[in-house]
Amino acid sequence: ILKKYPFLGLLHLGSNGIGDEGIKKLCVGLKDCQSLLRLHLPNNTFTAIGVTELCNNIPNSHVNPQFQLLNVSGNKIGDDGANALKGLIAKKYASFKVLYANECNITDVGGLALAQEAVNNKTMCHLFMEGNQFTQGCKDQLVGMVRQGLTIHIQQRSVSYTHLT
């Protein structure tokens, strides 16, 4: 579908049972898709292997500077997958704003690393990490990591920073 519609802006493939092999096939088309704004892949069956493949194949900021949103919620990607997502955020897309990684079996290590990269990327507005395996200590650290313009969503509550003048 991506080869047929290379100027596709939104692709939503949630709850389709897409595993790691399916993600690899999707990535073949992603290389040619220069206008993808939002990619939704929630509630499939891929793991850290699939999300790593995905992050390595989403066109970089020079090919597709308008990429804005990725949703991998409900996939069991764990800390290895969070590390791959950290690399995606680090690519510094000029317009990347939102990452959904809810219920992905991410622990403190992956969550803190992902949040730190979101803080460093000044275009990020929302990092959703609800329903992961965070300790209270990690949640407290995440509260301290927010910056103006970035909301980190954890455990049914949002943590954000607002500068009041």
Coordinates of C-alpha atoms in Angstrom, one line a residue:
I1 CA 0.0 0.0 0.0
L2 CA 2.9 2.4 0.7
K3 CA 4.4 1.9 -2.7
K4 CA 1.0 2.5 -4.3
Y5 CA 0.4 5.7 -2.2
P6 CA 3.8 7.2 -1.4
F7 CA 2.2 10.4 -0.3
L8 CA 0.1 8.8 2.5
G9 CA 0.0 11.0 5.6
L10 CA -1.7 8.7 8.1
L11 CA -1.4 4.9 8.4
H12 CA -3.5 3.2 11.1
L13 CA -2.9 -0.6 11.5
G14 CA -4.0 -1.1 15.0
S15 CA -5.2 -4.5 16.3
N16 CA -4.2 -6.4 13.2
G17 CA -2.0 -9.1 14.8
I18 CA 1.1 -7.6 13.1
G19 CA 4.2 -9.4 14.5
D20 CA 7.9 -8.9 13.9
E21 CA 7.8 -10.4 10.4
G22 CA 4.8 -8.2 9.5
I23 CA 6.7 -5.1 10.7
K24 CA 9.7 -6.1 8.5
K25 CA 7.3 -6.3 5.5
L26 CA 5.8 -2.9 6.4
C27 CA 9.3 -1.4 6.5
V28 CA 9.9 -2.2 2.9
G29 CA 7.2 0.3 2.0
L30 CA 8.2 2.8 4.6
K31 CA 11.5 3.5 2.9
D32 CA 9.6 5.0 -0.1
C33 CA 7.0 6.9 2.0
Q34 CA 8.2 10.5 2.2
S35 CA 5.1 12.2 3.5
L36 CA 4.0 9.9 6.4
L37 CA 2.9 12.2 9.3
R38 CA 1.4 9.7 11.7
L39 CA 1.9 5.9 12.1
H40 CA -0.4 4.0 14.4
L41 CA 0.4 0.4 15.3
P42 CA -1.3 -0.2 18.6
N43 CA -2.3 -3.6 20.0
N44 CA -0.4 -5.8 17.6
T45 CA 2.0 -8.6 18.5
F46 CA 5.4 -7.2 17.6
T47 CA 8.3 -7.1 20.1
A48 CA 11.5 -5.2 20.5
I49 CA 12.7 -6.8 17.3
G50 CA 9.9 -5.3 15.3
V51 CA 10.1 -1.9 16.9
T52 CA 13.8 -1.8 16.3
E53 CA 13.3 -2.6 12.6
L54 CA 10.6 0.0 12.5
C55 CA 12.7 2.7 14.0
N56 CA 15.6 1.9 11.7
N57 CA 13.4 2.2 8.6
I58 CA 11.2 5.2 9.2
P59 CA 12.7 7.7 6.7
N60 CA 15.1 10.1 8.5
S61 CA 14.4 13.8 9.0
H62 CA 16.1 14.7 5.7
V63 CA 13.8 12.4 3.7
N64 CA 10.6 13.0 5.7
P65 CA 11.0 16.1 7.9
Q66 CA 7.3 16.3 8.7
F67 CA 6.9 13.0 10.6
Q68 CA 4.9 13.8 13.8
L69 CA 3.5 10.8 15.7
L70 CA 4.2 7.1 16.4
N71 CA 1.9 4.8 18.4
V72 CA 3.3 1.4 19.4
S73 CA 1.0 1.1 22.5
G74 CA 0.0 -2.4 23.5
N75 CA 3.0 -4.2 21.9
K76 CA 5.4 -6.0 24.3
I77 CA 8.5 -4.1 23.3
G78 CA 10.2 -3.8 26.8
D79 CA 13.3 -1.9 27.5
D80 CA 15.1 -3.0 24.3
G81 CA 12.2 -1.5 22.3
A82 CA 12.3 1.6 24.4
N83 CA 15.9 1.9 23.5
A84 CA 15.1 1.7 19.8
L85 CA 12.4 4.4 20.3
K86 CA 15.0 6.6 22.1
G87 CA 17.1 6.3 18.9
L88 CA 14.1 7.4 16.8
I89 CA 13.5 10.5 19.0
A90 CA 17.2 11.3 18.8
K91 CA 16.9 11.6 15.0
K92 CA 15.5 15.1 15.7
Y93 CA 12.7 15.2 13.3
A94 CA 11.8 18.9 12.9
S95 CA 8.1 18.1 13.7
F96 CA 8.1 15.0 15.8
K97 CA 5.7 15.7 18.7
V98 CA 4.0 12.6 20.1
L99 CA 5.0 9.1 21.1
Y100 CA 2.6 6.6 22.5
A101 CA 4.2 3.7 24.3
N102 CA 1.4 2.7 26.7
E103 CA 1.4 -0.9 28.1
C104 CA 4.6 -1.9 26.4
N105 CA 6.3 -3.8 29.4
I106 CA 8.8 -1.0 29.8
T107 CA 10.6 -0.8 33.1
D108 CA 12.3 2.0 35.0
V109 CA 15.5 1.7 32.9
G110 CA 13.7 2.1 29.5
G111 CA 11.2 4.6 30.7
L112 CA 13.8 7.0 32.2
A113 CA 16.0 6.7 29.1
L114 CA 13.1 7.4 26.8
A115 CA 11.9 10.3 28.9
Q116 CA 15.4 11.9 28.9
E117 CA 15.6 11.7 25.1
A118 CA 12.1 13.3 24.9
V119 CA 13.3 16.1 27.2
N120 CA 16.3 16.7 25.0
N121 CA 14.2 16.8 21.8
K122 CA 12.7 20.2 21.9
T123 CA 9.9 19.4 19.4
M124 CA 8.4 16.6 21.6
C125 CA 5.1 17.6 23.3
H126 CA 3.7 14.3 24.6
L127 CA 5.2 11.1 25.8
F128 CA 2.6 8.5 26.7
M129 CA 3.9 5.7 28.9
E130 CA 0.8 4.7 30.9
G131 CA 0.5 1.1 32.1
N132 CA 4.2 0.2 32.1
Q133 CA 6.2 -1.5 34.8
F134 CA 7.4 1.7 36.7
T135 CA 8.3 1.8 40.4
Q136 CA 7.2 4.7 42.5
G137 CA 10.8 5.9 42.5
C138 CA 10.8 6.0 38.7
K139 CA 7.5 7.9 38.6
D140 CA 9.0 10.5 41.0
Q141 CA 12.0 10.9 38.7
L142 CA 9.8 11.3 35.7
V143 CA 7.9 14.1 37.4
G144 CA 11.2 15.9 37.9
M145 CA 12.2 15.5 34.2
V146 CA 9.4 17.5 32.6
R147 CA 10.2 20.7 30.8
Q148 CA 8.1 23.5 29.4
G149 CA 6.1 22.2 26.4
L150 CA 6.5 18.5 27.2
T151 CA 3.9 16.4 29.0
I152 CA 4.8 12.9 30.2
H153 CA 1.7 10.7 30.7
I154 CA 2.1 8.0 33.3
Q155 CA -0.5 5.9 35.3
Q156 CA -3.6 7.8 34.3
R157 CA -2.1 11.2 35.2
S158 CA -0.1 13.7 33.2
V159 CA 3.0 15.4 34.4
S160 CA 3.7 18.7 32.8
Y161 CA 5.6 21.9 33.3
T162 CA 4.0 25.3 32.8
H163 CA 6.0 28.5 33.1
L164 CA 4.0 31.1 34.9
T165 CA 5.1 34.7 34.4

